[in-house]
């Protein structure tokens, strides 16, 4: 530990500011509040602050960030943003340092986010121990009021001087380069710092009535209590303030921002929040978390349960920003959890400490947000609303996908949309998708011509487990556009027909004119090695229809199978699943013989942006293909 | 061929058209994409041959409807610009009063010469394809909407309230400054411009699709407004929307 007088510390800060090699950020006054901002002189620095309006995460994961700029003139070129400038961030409280540690884990899981880590690596964090604690702060209860890691330097105010703990080599070098008259701390000062840290732990004006270690299990017992969630969220404005100010929230949206030439522009990501109304809404209009209580509940579960199960920590550091920013005062986690605990205790429910989850965070390379350029080589209108597109990557490579995976398709200037792959990997050189005209991107895709360019990212998602399905009897159940993803597997099976047992396809849609892949369906009828049944909800007078009339489930009694020796593979509109699964279960098909492919709002494709989450599951990464036995207990799934 | 655009005004202050006329550097880039055929505020030429009609102002009398329907039938796309056109705007304040009395107050003895009815947004009369909210409109958002229309894309108008933008802009909450704000129920998209400048949100962009009005009123009262003043806050811009809900 080192010691620096306050005068010498001010000189140190001014010396840093004077050196153009650094951007120097510090805590400054903003009205009666405080905010991190660029420092012009050491005099502006307010290390006696209670809490800043926004956490310092805005320097690593900004409110609005350019992922790349594009130019369509003369083909297509994309440019990544310039590398981050080295930055010193001065005055970070311990809870915000721990929050950054949480963000690090989230941004490196599966695929590492280069935008975040580029800025993280080029920055130096100078922490400061809390001098004044905001009245909403409960960081001591979360074990986040003090910290022994995650900083380059850590300051403790000792009256006329700062005690400085050096946490990294970078920090030590910064100190020796820019600070004068640094001395080694005497035993007395080290003792004083220890005493200050012990005092901080007792500074909170908030109080948990129980150990926060119980939170994950407590939440688990409260999920189904809709009355509890409705009561607590009655006043929720769905304004998103609680999540937007949170130091560990990381959900984002991705959009295109073209300039007026319409030929160039940028793809940006902006902060988003799971409390906001359209967060889980897909282009078809289906909103998977449409009500305020379910979104309100999701926030607490995300922090206290889902991230705990995934990473082993409760993703709340107790900064109290959510509490202080909530106008109806319903976002304070301390109040909510105390209520929850009290109601359980009153009902005699015992809550245990959750078992520590097995955490193994793997990083497989970086996320690349810049799509690969591809060309539409075939286009065919299948119905009024569905278009078949065959696409070839411009670099000539195969997409290399598995059946059941999806790609993010870009129309530059309009945006990106997740679309299932319809062709089997056995088809080389190009791939196929079936696009329903729903949102901006899909509408635009319908308007493109053969030879037009699109962007492709992916393939994403898990896809079907081909090795597992090999040799099995398969029953495909497709409703409407659900045939599109299933076709990638179905055609794969046909291309390798001898590797599979009995194969049936049940396909239903609203009316004959909505039938997709009509020619292929007709061809199936004459194939002896495939059983094919189709149904329409209704058939207008005068139209030819030889299949059944009724919903998809009318087809299930028409096929005979040994339930223990069949695997059902289902995809269709959200409403379809429970009926089809219900009928299959009535036929004694075991749960783990049912495989579903689910639709959600998939924006990033790599388990980061948060939109496709169903409870703890990221559909884009853990799915979209699920074994029913694994998700039947996941309430938001079906 | 560049799409032809025309500007029209009904009851309003023409402040939204002024925002367009004041686009400065962007104006040239905009004129590179569209041909303006009618725009009374900046040019004397006029034409009935246009693809996109930008309509400012609210309908305040029956005669307005005829003219508006004519515009609708001439145009492929109708865009409402500014609060008066998108949500009825402050014109709707008078809907809370006796309209005969309103006429007398404004026109005195000549009152019976001037027709009137409850002020309303233009989508109460004709189908509207896109909205540029605000009083006045935000230039950046206007351009955003124009770009979207040119690209055949549905304009991206937020469904969340102004608080989202306030938080991103790191504003000190108006309530914490001892002021009263309707940002929590007002549609965002303005980049919280008023609060950024140290004042409050008045609600000019109208209510979000699913506002929690009771909670918002409770907050206004909790922070010290009288019930009447809290209701007054809602009347300022939300009159037409509230009457419809």
mmCIF file of C-alpha atoms in Angstrom, chain A residues 66-207:
data_model
loop_
_atom_site.group_PDB
_atom_site.id
_atom_site.type_symbol
_atom_site.label_atom_id
_atom_site.label_comp_id
_atom_site.label_asym_id
_atom_site.label_seq_id
_atom_site.Cartn_x
_atom_site.Cartn_y
_atom_site.Cartn_z
ATOM 1 C CA UNK A 66 -21.585 1.493 -33.822
ATOM 2 C CA UNK A 67 -20.992 -2.157 -34.659
ATOM 3 C CA UNK A 68 -19.867 -1.322 -38.174
ATOM 4 C CA UNK A 69 -20.365 1.230 -40.898
ATOM 5 C CA UNK A 70 -21.358 0.018 -44.341
ATOM 6 C CA UNK A 71 -21.252 1.411 -47.823
ATOM 7 C CA UNK A 72 -23.308 -0.127 -50.605
ATOM 8 C CA UNK A 73 -21.884 2.003 -53.393
ATOM 9 C CA UNK A 74 -19.728 -0.140 -55.661
ATOM 10 C CA UNK A 75 -20.602 -3.429 -53.996
ATOM 11 C CA UNK A 76 -20.410 -3.526 -50.249
ATOM 12 C CA UNK A 77 -17.823 -2.631 -47.700
ATOM 13 C CA UNK A 78 -18.033 -2.761 -43.941
ATOM 14 C CA UNK A 79 -15.737 -1.101 -41.483
ATOM 15 C CA UNK A 80 -15.372 -1.840 -37.810
ATOM 16 C CA UNK A 81 -15.128 1.137 -35.476
ATOM 17 C CA UNK A 82 -11.692 2.476 -34.562
ATOM 18 C CA UNK A 83 -9.885 0.891 -31.642
ATOM 19 C CA UNK A 84 -10.656 2.274 -28.224
ATOM 20 C CA UNK A 85 -8.422 5.007 -26.842
ATOM 21 C CA UNK A 86 -6.701 4.224 -23.552
ATOM 22 C CA UNK A 87 -8.897 5.526 -20.765
ATOM 23 C CA UNK A 88 -8.461 6.073 -17.063
ATOM 24 C CA UNK A 89 -11.662 5.892 -15.044
ATOM 25 C CA UNK A 90 -11.307 7.535 -11.679
ATOM 26 C CA UNK A 91 -13.435 7.018 -8.628
ATOM 27 C CA UNK A 92 -15.221 3.724 -9.223
ATOM 28 C CA UNK A 93 -16.931 2.357 -6.112
ATOM 29 C CA UNK A 94 -16.330 -1.304 -5.214
ATOM 30 C CA UNK A 95 -19.882 -2.435 -6.130
ATOM 31 C CA UNK A 96 -19.426 -1.016 -9.640
ATOM 32 C CA UNK A 97 -16.081 -2.793 -9.927
ATOM 33 C CA UNK A 98 -17.762 -6.080 -9.060
ATOM 34 C CA UNK A 99 -20.558 -5.273 -11.528
ATOM 35 C CA UNK A 100 -17.947 -4.951 -14.274
ATOM 36 C CA UNK A 101 -16.649 -8.336 -13.264
ATOM 37 C CA UNK A 102 -20.175 -9.710 -13.783
ATOM 38 C CA UNK A 103 -20.356 -8.006 -17.177
ATOM 39 C CA UNK A 104 -17.008 -9.555 -18.128
ATOM 40 C CA UNK A 105 -18.396 -13.026 -17.502
ATOM 41 C CA UNK A 106 -21.556 -12.323 -19.474
ATOM 42 C CA UNK A 107 -19.730 -10.764 -22.410
ATOM 43 C CA UNK A 108 -17.210 -13.568 -22.670
ATOM 44 C CA UNK A 109 -19.579 -16.518 -22.369
ATOM 45 C CA UNK A 110 -19.758 -18.710 -25.509
ATOM 46 C CA UNK A 111 -18.607 -15.951 -27.838
ATOM 47 C CA UNK A 112 -16.526 -13.071 -26.618
ATOM 48 C CA UNK A 113 -17.759 -9.570 -27.445
ATOM 49 C CA UNK A 114 -14.820 -7.707 -28.999
ATOM 50 C CA UNK A 115 -16.450 -4.274 -28.674
ATOM 51 C CA UNK A 116 -16.748 -4.618 -24.928
ATOM 52 C CA UNK A 117 -13.353 -6.202 -24.313
ATOM 53 C CA UNK A 118 -11.468 -3.821 -26.578
ATOM 54 C CA UNK A 119 -12.538 -0.974 -24.318
ATOM 55 C CA UNK A 120 -12.130 -3.000 -21.163
ATOM 56 C CA UNK A 121 -8.534 -3.919 -22.009
ATOM 57 C CA UNK A 122 -7.525 -0.385 -22.882
ATOM 58 C CA UNK A 123 -8.820 1.111 -19.654
ATOM 59 C CA UNK A 124 -7.462 1.592 -16.185
ATOM 60 C CA UNK A 125 -9.820 1.475 -13.231
ATOM 61 C CA UNK A 126 -8.970 3.608 -10.231
ATOM 62 C CA UNK A 127 -11.406 2.697 -7.510
ATOM 63 C CA UNK A 128 -12.270 4.553 -4.353
ATOM 64 C CA UNK A 129 -13.682 3.187 -1.149
ATOM 65 C CA UNK A 130 -17.147 4.486 -0.326
ATOM 66 C CA UNK A 131 -17.122 7.634 1.810
ATOM 67 C CA UNK A 132 -20.841 8.418 1.689
ATOM 68 C CA UNK A 133 -23.330 5.686 1.021
ATOM 69 C CA UNK A 134 -26.555 6.391 -0.844
ATOM 70 C CA UNK A 135 -29.583 5.708 1.340
ATOM 71 C CA UNK A 136 -30.719 3.065 -1.154
ATOM 72 C CA UNK A 137 -27.420 1.206 -1.190
ATOM 73 C CA UNK A 138 -27.440 -2.362 0.136
ATOM 74 C CA UNK A 139 -24.091 -3.461 -1.259
ATOM 75 C CA UNK A 140 -22.859 -4.731 2.150
ATOM 76 C CA UNK A 141 -25.589 -7.386 2.067
ATOM 77 C CA UNK A 142 -24.514 -8.466 -1.408
ATOM 78 C CA UNK A 143 -20.881 -8.647 -0.311
ATOM 79 C CA UNK A 144 -20.058 -5.812 -2.697
ATOM 80 C CA UNK A 145 -19.323 -2.840 -0.404
ATOM 81 C CA UNK A 146 -15.591 -3.443 -0.556
ATOM 82 C CA UNK A 147 -13.486 -5.348 -3.014
ATOM 83 C CA UNK A 148 -10.007 -6.849 -3.229
ATOM 84 C CA UNK A 149 -9.761 -7.401 -6.990
ATOM 85 C CA UNK A 150 -10.815 -5.914 -10.297
ATOM 86 C CA UNK A 151 -9.078 -2.534 -9.942
ATOM 87 C CA UNK A 152 -5.716 -1.191 -11.022
ATOM 88 C CA UNK A 153 -5.526 1.203 -8.102
ATOM 89 C CA UNK A 154 -7.850 1.571 -5.121
ATOM 90 C CA UNK A 155 -7.990 4.761 -3.073
ATOM 91 C CA UNK A 156 -9.042 5.196 0.522
ATOM 92 C CA UNK A 157 -9.499 8.708 1.859
ATOM 93 C CA UNK A 158 -7.496 9.190 5.056
ATOM 94 C CA UNK A 159 -8.185 12.884 5.636
ATOM 95 C CA UNK A 160 -5.208 14.781 4.245
ATOM 96 C CA UNK A 161 -3.949 11.834 2.181
ATOM 97 C CA UNK A 162 -5.023 8.834 0.136
ATOM 98 C CA UNK A 163 -3.976 5.286 0.839
ATOM 99 C CA UNK A 164 -3.530 3.542 -2.508
ATOM 100 C CA UNK A 165 -3.688 -0.221 -3.021
ATOM 101 C CA UNK A 166 -2.008 -1.279 -6.211
ATOM 102 C CA UNK A 167 -4.082 -4.011 -7.854
ATOM 103 C CA UNK A 168 -2.197 -4.496 -11.092
ATOM 104 C CA UNK A 169 1.104 -3.891 -12.787
ATOM 105 C CA UNK A 170 -0.598 -1.323 -15.067
ATOM 106 C CA UNK A 171 -1.778 0.536 -11.965
ATOM 107 C CA UNK A 172 1.659 0.509 -10.383
ATOM 108 C CA UNK A 173 3.250 1.836 -13.555
ATOM 109 C CA UNK A 174 0.702 4.595 -13.860
ATOM 110 C CA UNK A 175 1.428 5.669 -10.317
ATOM 111 C CA UNK A 176 5.198 5.681 -10.754
ATOM 112 C CA UNK A 177 4.957 7.558 -14.049
ATOM 113 C CA UNK A 178 2.532 10.314 -13.100
ATOM 114 C CA UNK A 179 2.624 10.665 -9.281
ATOM 115 C CA UNK A 180 5.296 12.353 -7.201
ATOM 116 C CA UNK A 181 6.194 11.852 -3.547
ATOM 117 C CA UNK A 182 4.550 8.435 -3.279
ATOM 118 C CA UNK A 183 5.547 6.774 -0.017
ATOM 119 C CA UNK A 184 5.066 3.298 1.367
ATOM 120 C CA UNK A 185 2.179 3.120 3.830
ATOM 121 C CA UNK A 186 3.032 2.779 7.503
ATOM 122 C CA UNK A 187 1.409 0.100 9.625
ATOM 123 C CA UNK A 188 -0.830 2.786 11.153
ATOM 124 C CA UNK A 189 -2.285 3.711 7.739
ATOM 125 C CA UNK A 190 -2.794 0.095 6.737
ATOM 126 C CA UNK A 191 -4.679 -0.402 9.958
ATOM 127 C CA UNK A 192 -6.729 2.717 9.287
ATOM 128 C CA UNK A 193 -7.742 1.458 5.833
ATOM 129 C CA UNK A 194 -8.842 -1.834 7.386
ATOM 130 C CA UNK A 195 -10.913 0.060 9.925
ATOM 131 C CA UNK A 196 -12.539 2.224 7.204
ATOM 132 C CA UNK A 197 -13.478 -0.863 5.236
ATOM 133 C CA UNK A 198 -15.080 -2.416 8.298
ATOM 134 C CA UNK A 199 -17.058 0.793 8.842
ATOM 135 C CA UNK A 200 -18.300 0.789 5.253
ATOM 136 C CA UNK A 201 -19.849 -2.623 5.758
ATOM 137 C CA UNK A 202 -22.073 -1.102 8.467
ATOM 138 C CA UNK A 203 -23.081 2.007 6.527
ATOM 139 C CA UNK A 204 -26.180 0.693 4.721
ATOM 140 C CA UNK A 205 -29.556 2.128 5.669
ATOM 141 C CA UNK A 206 -31.287 -0.788 3.964
ATOM 142 C CA UNK A 207 -31.831 -4.076 5.707
#
